[in-house]
């Protein structure tokens, strides 16, 4: 009831087309969402993620399972949606993407023995610059769907990495390696690392390496989208 009233008073608009949203829609309208490019099935998504990482790091990066919902294309409605989530701080969109991912994970049949969810952290400075960490919101929503706790304090950025947008490809490649550390010693069997979008895979790889080094046995990945070379 209150939700409906608030909706009437402060109508939400779609982040992509700016049309008024229905009360059932979150952040992005259903007709714009049709313009996103979902993976056909879990295997295709997982294999794509694996290929991205193997092509850059060889077989060194070990992840157990990888879930991803969309293929990312430049200038697509999905880019607009993810961009708005990042810079306009749209909680609802993060929640929506997280729930989609969580449902996608559950529908894939086996989420294994994942014990907790860790969002890829932003540096503290960036957290201030932006209104919130979008990976955090996605992780929280996945947690609700798959019924696992989110551990926000486990992983930390060691140093400030400049925003990757606008960096030349070579710089972007080098940027986040070694950028993470685990705050305390852990004895966890299986951690799910969450990010919004995978571009080179370097961020996930560096975060996973830090977790594995700190004693986590296995790491799986979940991301809203993978950017494929076009
Ligand atoms: Zn729309």
PDB file of C-alpha atoms and ligand atoms in Angstrom:
ATOM      1  CA  UNK A   1       0.000   0.000   0.000  1.00  0.00           C
ATOM      2  CA  UNK A   2       2.679   2.467   1.056  1.00  0.00           C
ATOM      3  CA  UNK A   3       4.728   1.394  -1.928  1.00  0.00           C
ATOM      4  CA  UNK A   4       1.876   2.204  -4.267  1.00  0.00           C
ATOM      5  CA  UNK A   5       1.326   5.578  -2.697  1.00  0.00           C
ATOM      6  CA  UNK A   6       5.015   6.417  -2.957  1.00  0.00           C
ATOM      7  CA  UNK A   7       4.950   5.298  -6.538  1.00  0.00           C
ATOM      8  CA  UNK A   8       2.116   7.710  -7.264  1.00  0.00           C
ATOM      9  CA  UNK A   9       3.876  10.568  -5.541  1.00  0.00           C
ATOM     10  CA  UNK A  10       7.340   9.857  -6.901  1.00  0.00           C
ATOM     11  CA  UNK A  11       6.894   7.950 -10.115  1.00  0.00           C
ATOM     12  CA  UNK A  12       9.857   5.886 -11.165  1.00  0.00           C
ATOM     13  CA  UNK A  13      11.146   6.076 -14.666  1.00  0.00           C
ATOM     14  CA  UNK A  14      13.031   3.485 -16.662  1.00  0.00           C
ATOM     15  CA  UNK A  15      16.787   4.192 -16.569  1.00  0.00           C
ATOM     16  CA  UNK A  16      17.065   3.346 -20.241  1.00  0.00           C
ATOM     17  CA  UNK A  17      14.041   4.915 -21.994  1.00  0.00           C
ATOM     18  CA  UNK A  18      12.907   7.234 -19.169  1.00  0.00           C
ATOM     19  CA  UNK A  19       9.315   6.131 -19.537  1.00  0.00           C
ATOM     20  CA  UNK A  20       7.209   5.695 -16.443  1.00  0.00           C
ATOM     21  CA  UNK A  21       7.647   2.303 -14.796  1.00  0.00           C
ATOM     22  CA  UNK A  22       4.820   0.035 -13.750  1.00  0.00           C
ATOM     23  CA  UNK A  23       4.677  -0.663 -10.000  1.00  0.00           C
ATOM     24  CA  UNK A  24       5.909  -4.195 -10.735  1.00  0.00           C
ATOM     25  CA  UNK A  25       8.991  -2.994 -12.603  1.00  0.00           C
ATOM     26  CA  UNK A  26      12.293  -2.142 -10.915  1.00  0.00           C
ATOM     27  CA  UNK A  27      14.665   0.379 -12.413  1.00  0.00           C
ATOM     28  CA  UNK A  28      14.243  -0.774 -15.973  1.00  0.00           C
ATOM     29  CA  UNK A  29      11.042  -1.363 -17.922  1.00  0.00           C
ATOM     30  CA  UNK A  30      10.247  -4.781 -19.316  1.00  0.00           C
ATOM     31  CA  UNK A  31      10.365  -3.660 -22.926  1.00  0.00           C
ATOM     32  CA  UNK A  32      13.925  -2.296 -22.498  1.00  0.00           C
ATOM     33  CA  UNK A  33      14.891  -5.496 -20.706  1.00  0.00           C
ATOM     34  CA  UNK A  34      13.901  -7.380 -23.810  1.00  0.00           C
ATOM     35  CA  UNK A  35      16.752  -5.547 -25.519  1.00  0.00           C
ATOM     36  CA  UNK A  36      19.310  -7.105 -23.155  1.00  0.00           C
ATOM     37  CA  UNK A  37      21.155 -10.069 -24.583  1.00  0.00           C
ATOM     38  CA  UNK A  38      20.812 -13.014 -22.186  1.00  0.00           C
ATOM     39  CA  UNK A  39      22.921 -16.127 -22.428  1.00  0.00           C
ATOM     40  CA  UNK A  40      20.953 -19.032 -23.828  1.00  0.00           C
ATOM     41  CA  UNK A  41      21.917 -21.380 -21.026  1.00  0.00           C
ATOM     42  CA  UNK A  42      24.197 -21.753 -17.981  1.00  0.00           C
ATOM     43  CA  UNK A  43      26.807 -23.776 -19.824  1.00  0.00           C
ATOM     44  CA  UNK A  44      27.270 -21.173 -22.523  1.00  0.00           C
ATOM     45  CA  UNK A  45      27.621 -18.455 -19.879  1.00  0.00           C
ATOM     46  CA  UNK A  46      30.048 -20.452 -17.763  1.00  0.00           C
ATOM     47  CA  UNK A  47      32.134 -21.454 -20.748  1.00  0.00           C
ATOM     48  CA  UNK A  48      32.325 -17.848 -21.946  1.00  0.00           C
ATOM     49  CA  UNK A  49      33.532 -16.733 -18.532  1.00  0.00           C
ATOM     50  CA  UNK A  50      36.079 -19.534 -18.499  1.00  0.00           C
ATOM     51  CA  UNK A  51      37.331 -18.584 -21.978  1.00  0.00           C
ATOM     52  CA  UNK A  52      37.774 -14.938 -20.988  1.00  0.00           C
ATOM     53  CA  UNK A  53      39.905 -15.910 -18.002  1.00  0.00           C
ATOM     54  CA  UNK A  54      41.868 -18.691 -19.678  1.00  0.00           C
ATOM     55  CA  UNK A  55      42.709 -16.489 -22.661  1.00  0.00           C
ATOM     56  CA  UNK A  56      44.334 -13.972 -20.300  1.00  0.00           C
ATOM     57  CA  UNK A  57      45.687 -16.011 -17.447  1.00  0.00           C
ATOM     58  CA  UNK A  58      46.039 -19.523 -18.804  1.00  0.00           C
ATOM     59  CA  UNK A  59      44.811 -22.244 -16.531  1.00  0.00           C
ATOM     60  CA  UNK A  60      46.058 -20.510 -13.402  1.00  0.00           C
ATOM     61  CA  UNK A  61      42.786 -18.954 -12.374  1.00  0.00           C
ATOM     62  CA  UNK A  62      40.711 -21.651 -10.903  1.00  0.00           C
ATOM     63  CA  UNK A  63      37.072 -21.083 -10.351  1.00  0.00           C
ATOM     64  CA  UNK A  64      34.626 -23.799  -9.671  1.00  0.00           C
ATOM     65  CA  UNK A  65      31.407 -22.474 -11.122  1.00  0.00           C
ATOM     66  CA  UNK A  66      30.656 -19.292 -13.008  1.00  0.00           C
ATOM     67  CA  UNK A  67      27.248 -17.710 -13.482  1.00  0.00           C
ATOM     68  CA  UNK A  68      26.503 -14.824 -15.759  1.00  0.00           C
ATOM     69  CA  UNK A  69      23.208 -13.610 -17.110  1.00  0.00           C
ATOM     70  CA  UNK A  70      23.927 -11.324 -20.068  1.00  0.00           C
ATOM     71  CA  UNK A  71      26.348 -10.629 -22.869  1.00  0.00           C
ATOM     72  CA  UNK A  72      27.393  -7.025 -22.766  1.00  0.00           C
ATOM     73  CA  UNK A  73      27.480  -4.918 -25.905  1.00  0.00           C
ATOM     74  CA  UNK A  74      28.577  -1.320 -26.212  1.00  0.00           C
ATOM     75  CA  UNK A  75      25.768   1.226 -26.630  1.00  0.00           C
ATOM     76  CA  UNK A  76      23.166  -1.386 -25.719  1.00  0.00           C
ATOM     77  CA  UNK A  77      20.241  -0.881 -23.331  1.00  0.00           C
ATOM     78  CA  UNK A  78      22.139  -3.089 -20.863  1.00  0.00           C
ATOM     79  CA  UNK A  79      25.105  -0.715 -20.932  1.00  0.00           C
ATOM     80  CA  UNK A  80      22.806   2.178 -20.095  1.00  0.00           C
ATOM     81  CA  UNK A  81      21.231   0.192 -17.276  1.00  0.00           C
ATOM     82  CA  UNK A  82      24.567  -0.883 -15.767  1.00  0.00           C
ATOM     83  CA  UNK A  83      25.972   2.591 -16.182  1.00  0.00           C
ATOM     84  CA  UNK A  84      23.010   4.129 -14.362  1.00  0.00           C
ATOM     85  CA  UNK A  85      23.349   1.571 -11.602  1.00  0.00           C
ATOM     86  CA  UNK A  86      26.981   2.516 -11.154  1.00  0.00           C
ATOM     87  CA  UNK A  87      26.699   6.255 -11.251  1.00  0.00           C
ATOM     88  CA  UNK A  88      23.157   7.076 -10.266  1.00  0.00           C
ATOM     89  CA  UNK A  89      23.111   4.641  -7.358  1.00  0.00           C
ATOM     90  CA  UNK A  90      19.972   2.817  -8.315  1.00  0.00           C
ATOM     91  CA  UNK A  91      19.394   0.297  -5.589  1.00  0.00           C
ATOM     92  CA  UNK A  92      16.374  -1.229  -7.236  1.00  0.00           C
ATOM     93  CA  UNK A  93      18.299  -2.112 -10.329  1.00  0.00           C
ATOM     94  CA  UNK A  94      21.020  -3.810  -8.282  1.00  0.00           C
ATOM     95  CA  UNK A  95      18.362  -5.749  -6.433  1.00  0.00           C
ATOM     96  CA  UNK A  96      16.687  -6.753  -9.674  1.00  0.00           C
ATOM     97  CA  UNK A  97      19.945  -7.920 -11.300  1.00  0.00           C
ATOM     98  CA  UNK A  98      20.911  -9.796  -8.136  1.00  0.00           C
ATOM     99  CA  UNK A  99      17.615 -11.586  -7.948  1.00  0.00           C
ATOM    100  CA  UNK A 100      17.832 -12.555 -11.613  1.00  0.00           C
ATOM    101  CA  UNK A 101      21.303 -13.964 -10.995  1.00  0.00           C
ATOM    102  CA  UNK A 102      20.241 -15.824  -7.872  1.00  0.00           C
ATOM    103  CA  UNK A 103      17.295 -17.382  -9.664  1.00  0.00           C
ATOM    104  CA  UNK A 104      19.532 -18.237 -12.600  1.00  0.00           C
ATOM    105  CA  UNK A 105      21.962 -19.931 -10.202  1.00  0.00           C
ATOM    106  CA  UNK A 106      19.234 -21.948  -8.529  1.00  0.00           C
ATOM    107  CA  UNK A 107      17.729 -22.923 -11.867  1.00  0.00           C
ATOM    108  CA  UNK A 108      21.147 -24.125 -13.029  1.00  0.00           C
ATOM    109  CA  UNK A 109      20.610 -27.017 -10.677  1.00  0.00           C
ATOM    110  CA  UNK A 110      23.597 -27.046  -8.419  1.00  0.00           C
ATOM    111  CA  UNK A 111      25.112 -24.182  -6.464  1.00  0.00           C
ATOM    112  CA  UNK A 112      27.300 -26.658  -4.633  1.00  0.00           C
ATOM    113  CA  UNK A 113      28.551 -25.982  -1.140  1.00  0.00           C
ATOM    114  CA  UNK A 114      28.864 -22.192  -1.431  1.00  0.00           C
ATOM    115  CA  UNK A 115      29.057 -20.897   2.125  1.00  0.00           C
ATOM    116  CA  UNK A 116      29.044 -17.157   1.677  1.00  0.00           C
ATOM    117  CA  UNK A 117      28.991 -14.361  -0.862  1.00  0.00           C
ATOM    118  CA  UNK A 118      31.683 -11.713  -1.231  1.00  0.00           C
ATOM    119  CA  UNK A 119      31.098  -8.609  -3.364  1.00  0.00           C
ATOM    120  CA  UNK A 120      34.169  -7.273  -5.154  1.00  0.00           C
ATOM    121  CA  UNK A 121      34.928  -4.209  -3.025  1.00  0.00           C
ATOM    122  CA  UNK A 122      35.503  -0.700  -4.206  1.00  0.00           C
ATOM    123  CA  UNK A 123      38.283   1.296  -2.690  1.00  0.00           C
ATOM    124  CA  UNK A 124      36.997   3.400   0.194  1.00  0.00           C
ATOM    125  CA  UNK A 125      37.540   6.557  -1.835  1.00  0.00           C
ATOM    126  CA  UNK A 126      35.413   5.233  -4.629  1.00  0.00           C
ATOM    127  CA  UNK A 127      32.673   4.296  -2.222  1.00  0.00           C
ATOM    128  CA  UNK A 128      32.477   7.934  -1.326  1.00  0.00           C
ATOM    129  CA  UNK A 129      32.630   9.127  -4.908  1.00  0.00           C
ATOM    130  CA  UNK A 130      29.813   6.877  -5.926  1.00  0.00           C
ATOM    131  CA  UNK A 131      26.822   6.592  -3.736  1.00  0.00           C
ATOM    132  CA  UNK A 132      27.281   2.878  -3.178  1.00  0.00           C
ATOM    133  CA  UNK A 133      29.043  -0.259  -4.360  1.00  0.00           C
ATOM    134  CA  UNK A 134      26.851  -1.818  -6.994  1.00  0.00           C
ATOM    135  CA  UNK A 135      28.451  -5.265  -6.510  1.00  0.00           C
ATOM    136  CA  UNK A 136      27.385  -5.066  -2.893  1.00  0.00           C
ATOM    137  CA  UNK A 137      23.746  -4.573  -3.763  1.00  0.00           C
ATOM    138  CA  UNK A 138      23.830  -7.389  -6.304  1.00  0.00           C
ATOM    139  CA  UNK A 139      25.497  -9.693  -3.773  1.00  0.00           C
ATOM    140  CA  UNK A 140      22.911  -8.861  -1.135  1.00  0.00           C
ATOM    141  CA  UNK A 141      20.098  -9.720  -3.497  1.00  0.00           C
ATOM    142  CA  UNK A 142      21.769 -12.979  -4.615  1.00  0.00           C
ATOM    143  CA  UNK A 143      22.162 -13.828  -0.923  1.00  0.00           C
ATOM    144  CA  UNK A 144      18.442 -13.502  -0.385  1.00  0.00           C
ATOM    145  CA  UNK A 145      17.689 -15.694  -3.399  1.00  0.00           C
ATOM    146  CA  UNK A 146      20.105 -18.499  -2.605  1.00  0.00           C
ATOM    147  CA  UNK A 147      19.915 -18.100   1.164  1.00  0.00           C
ATOM    148  CA  UNK A 148      23.583 -17.470   1.903  1.00  0.00           C
ATOM    149  CA  UNK A 149      25.184 -14.707   3.991  1.00  0.00           C
ATOM    150  CA  UNK A 150      27.094 -11.814   2.451  1.00  0.00           C
ATOM    151  CA  UNK A 151      30.545 -11.099   3.881  1.00  0.00           C
ATOM    152  CA  UNK A 152      31.390  -7.492   3.099  1.00  0.00           C
ATOM    153  CA  UNK A 153      34.429  -7.099   5.289  1.00  0.00           C
ATOM    154  CA  UNK A 154      36.388 -10.123   4.140  1.00  0.00           C
ATOM    155  CA  UNK A 155      38.050  -8.637   1.099  1.00  0.00           C
ATOM    156  CA  UNK A 156      39.647  -5.202   0.846  1.00  0.00           C
ATOM    157  CA  UNK A 157      41.223  -3.127  -1.855  1.00  0.00           C
ATOM    158  CA  UNK A 158      44.877  -2.542  -1.070  1.00  0.00           C
ATOM    159  CA  UNK A 159      45.351   0.584  -3.062  1.00  0.00           C
ATOM    160  CA  UNK A 160      43.325   3.058  -4.960  1.00  0.00           C
ATOM    161  CA  UNK A 161      42.875   1.954  -8.535  1.00  0.00           C
ATOM    162  CA  UNK A 162      41.716   4.686 -10.838  1.00  0.00           C
ATOM    163  CA  UNK A 163      38.408   4.184 -12.550  1.00  0.00           C
ATOM    164  CA  UNK A 164      38.967   1.867 -15.482  1.00  0.00           C
ATOM    165  CA  UNK A 165      36.641   3.735 -17.751  1.00  0.00           C
ATOM    166  CA  UNK A 166      38.790   5.715 -20.131  1.00  0.00           C
ATOM    167  CA  UNK A 167      42.050   3.928 -19.399  1.00  0.00           C
ATOM    168  CA  UNK A 168      43.954   2.544 -22.370  1.00  0.00           C
ATOM    169  CA  UNK A 169      43.639  -1.231 -22.750  1.00  0.00           C
ATOM    170  CA  UNK A 170      47.191  -1.925 -21.561  1.00  0.00           C
ATOM    171  CA  UNK A 171      46.697   0.080 -18.380  1.00  0.00           C
ATOM    172  CA  UNK A 172      43.378  -1.534 -17.787  1.00  0.00           C
ATOM    173  CA  UNK A 173      45.021  -4.938 -17.986  1.00  0.00           C
ATOM    174  CA  UNK A 174      47.634  -4.130 -15.356  1.00  0.00           C
ATOM    175  CA  UNK A 175      45.411  -2.134 -13.112  1.00  0.00           C
ATOM    176  CA  UNK A 176      43.789  -4.356 -10.489  1.00  0.00           C
ATOM    177  CA  UNK A 177      46.312  -7.204 -10.200  1.00  0.00           C
ATOM    178  CA  UNK A 178      47.427  -7.602  -6.621  1.00  0.00           C
ATOM    179  CA  UNK A 179      44.938  -4.972  -5.554  1.00  0.00           C
ATOM    180  CA  UNK A 180      43.123  -7.056  -2.974  1.00  0.00           C
ATOM    181  CA  UNK A 181      43.819  -8.460   0.428  1.00  0.00           C
ATOM    182  CA  UNK A 182      41.833 -10.582   2.807  1.00  0.00           C
ATOM    183  CA  UNK A 183      41.270  -8.855   6.097  1.00  0.00           C
ATOM    184  CA  UNK A 184      41.428 -11.869   8.354  1.00  0.00           C
ATOM    185  CA  UNK A 185      42.543 -15.488   8.096  1.00  0.00           C
ATOM    186  CA  UNK A 186      39.695 -17.656   6.917  1.00  0.00           C
ATOM    187  CA  UNK A 187      38.780 -21.281   6.783  1.00  0.00           C
ATOM    188  CA  UNK A 188      36.073 -21.341   4.173  1.00  0.00           C
ATOM    189  CA  UNK A 189      35.503 -24.084   1.690  1.00  0.00           C
ATOM    190  CA  UNK A 190      33.661 -22.262  -1.034  1.00  0.00           C
ATOM    191  CA  UNK A 191      33.110 -18.533  -1.633  1.00  0.00           C
ATOM    192  CA  UNK A 192      30.988 -16.886  -4.313  1.00  0.00           C
ATOM    193  CA  UNK A 193      32.620 -13.702  -5.650  1.00  0.00           C
ATOM    194  CA  UNK A 194      30.225 -11.174  -7.157  1.00  0.00           C
ATOM    195  CA  UNK A 195      30.789  -8.307  -9.569  1.00  0.00           C
ATOM    196  CA  UNK A 196      28.570  -6.359 -11.929  1.00  0.00           C
ATOM    197  CA  UNK A 197      30.432  -6.746 -15.206  1.00  0.00           C
ATOM    198  CA  UNK A 198      33.403  -8.798 -16.349  1.00  0.00           C
ATOM    199  CA  UNK A 199      35.583  -7.086 -18.934  1.00  0.00           C
ATOM    200  CA  UNK A 200      39.108  -8.521 -18.897  1.00  0.00           C
ATOM    201  CA  UNK A 201      38.455 -10.775 -15.918  1.00  0.00           C
ATOM    202  CA  UNK A 202      41.439  -9.246 -14.139  1.00  0.00           C
ATOM    203  CA  UNK A 203      39.412  -7.934 -11.202  1.00  0.00           C
ATOM    204  CA  UNK A 204      37.785 -11.280 -10.495  1.00  0.00           C
ATOM    205  CA  UNK A 205      41.103 -13.052 -10.977  1.00  0.00           C
ATOM    206  CA  UNK A 206      42.896 -10.772  -8.521  1.00  0.00           C
ATOM    207  CA  UNK A 207      40.110 -11.003  -5.951  1.00  0.00           C
ATOM    208  CA  UNK A 208      39.976 -14.792  -6.288  1.00  0.00           C
ATOM    209  CA  UNK A 209      43.758 -15.061  -5.945  1.00  0.00           C
ATOM    210  CA  UNK A 210      43.629 -13.092  -2.685  1.00  0.00           C
ATOM    211  CA  UNK A 211      40.886 -15.334  -1.293  1.00  0.00           C
ATOM    212  CA  UNK A 212      42.646 -18.547  -2.287  1.00  0.00           C
ATOM    213  CA  UNK A 213      45.895 -17.303  -0.821  1.00  0.00           C
ATOM    214  CA  UNK A 214      44.164 -16.548   2.472  1.00  0.00           C
ATOM    215  CA  UNK A 215      42.964 -20.102   2.821  1.00  0.00           C
ATOM    216  CA  UNK A 216      39.660 -20.243   0.961  1.00  0.00           C
ATOM    217  CA  UNK A 217      39.532 -23.629  -0.726  1.00  0.00           C
ATOM    218  CA  UNK A 218      37.407 -22.852  -3.773  1.00  0.00           C
ATOM    219  CA  UNK A 219      35.938 -19.769  -5.442  1.00  0.00           C
ATOM    220  CA  UNK A 220      33.008 -19.390  -7.817  1.00  0.00           C
ATOM    221  CA  UNK A 221      32.004 -16.299  -9.774  1.00  0.00           C
ATOM    222  CA  UNK A 222      28.724 -14.540 -10.454  1.00  0.00           C
ATOM    223  CA  UNK A 223      28.420 -11.443 -12.620  1.00  0.00           C
ATOM    224  CA  UNK A 224      25.521  -9.693 -14.298  1.00  0.00           C
ATOM    225  CA  UNK A 225      27.272  -9.456 -17.657  1.00  0.00           C
ATOM    226  CA  UNK A 226      30.382 -10.327 -19.630  1.00  0.00           C
ATOM    227  CA  UNK A 227      31.729  -7.864 -22.167  1.00  0.00           C
ATOM    228  CA  UNK A 228      32.758  -9.770 -25.242  1.00  0.00           C
ATOM    229  CA  UNK A 229      35.282  -8.434 -27.730  1.00  0.00           C
ATOM    230  CA  UNK A 230      33.405  -6.840 -30.587  1.00  0.00           C
TER     231      UNK A 230
HETATM  232 ZN1  LIG B   1      12.570   1.344 -20.723  1.00  0.00          ZN
END
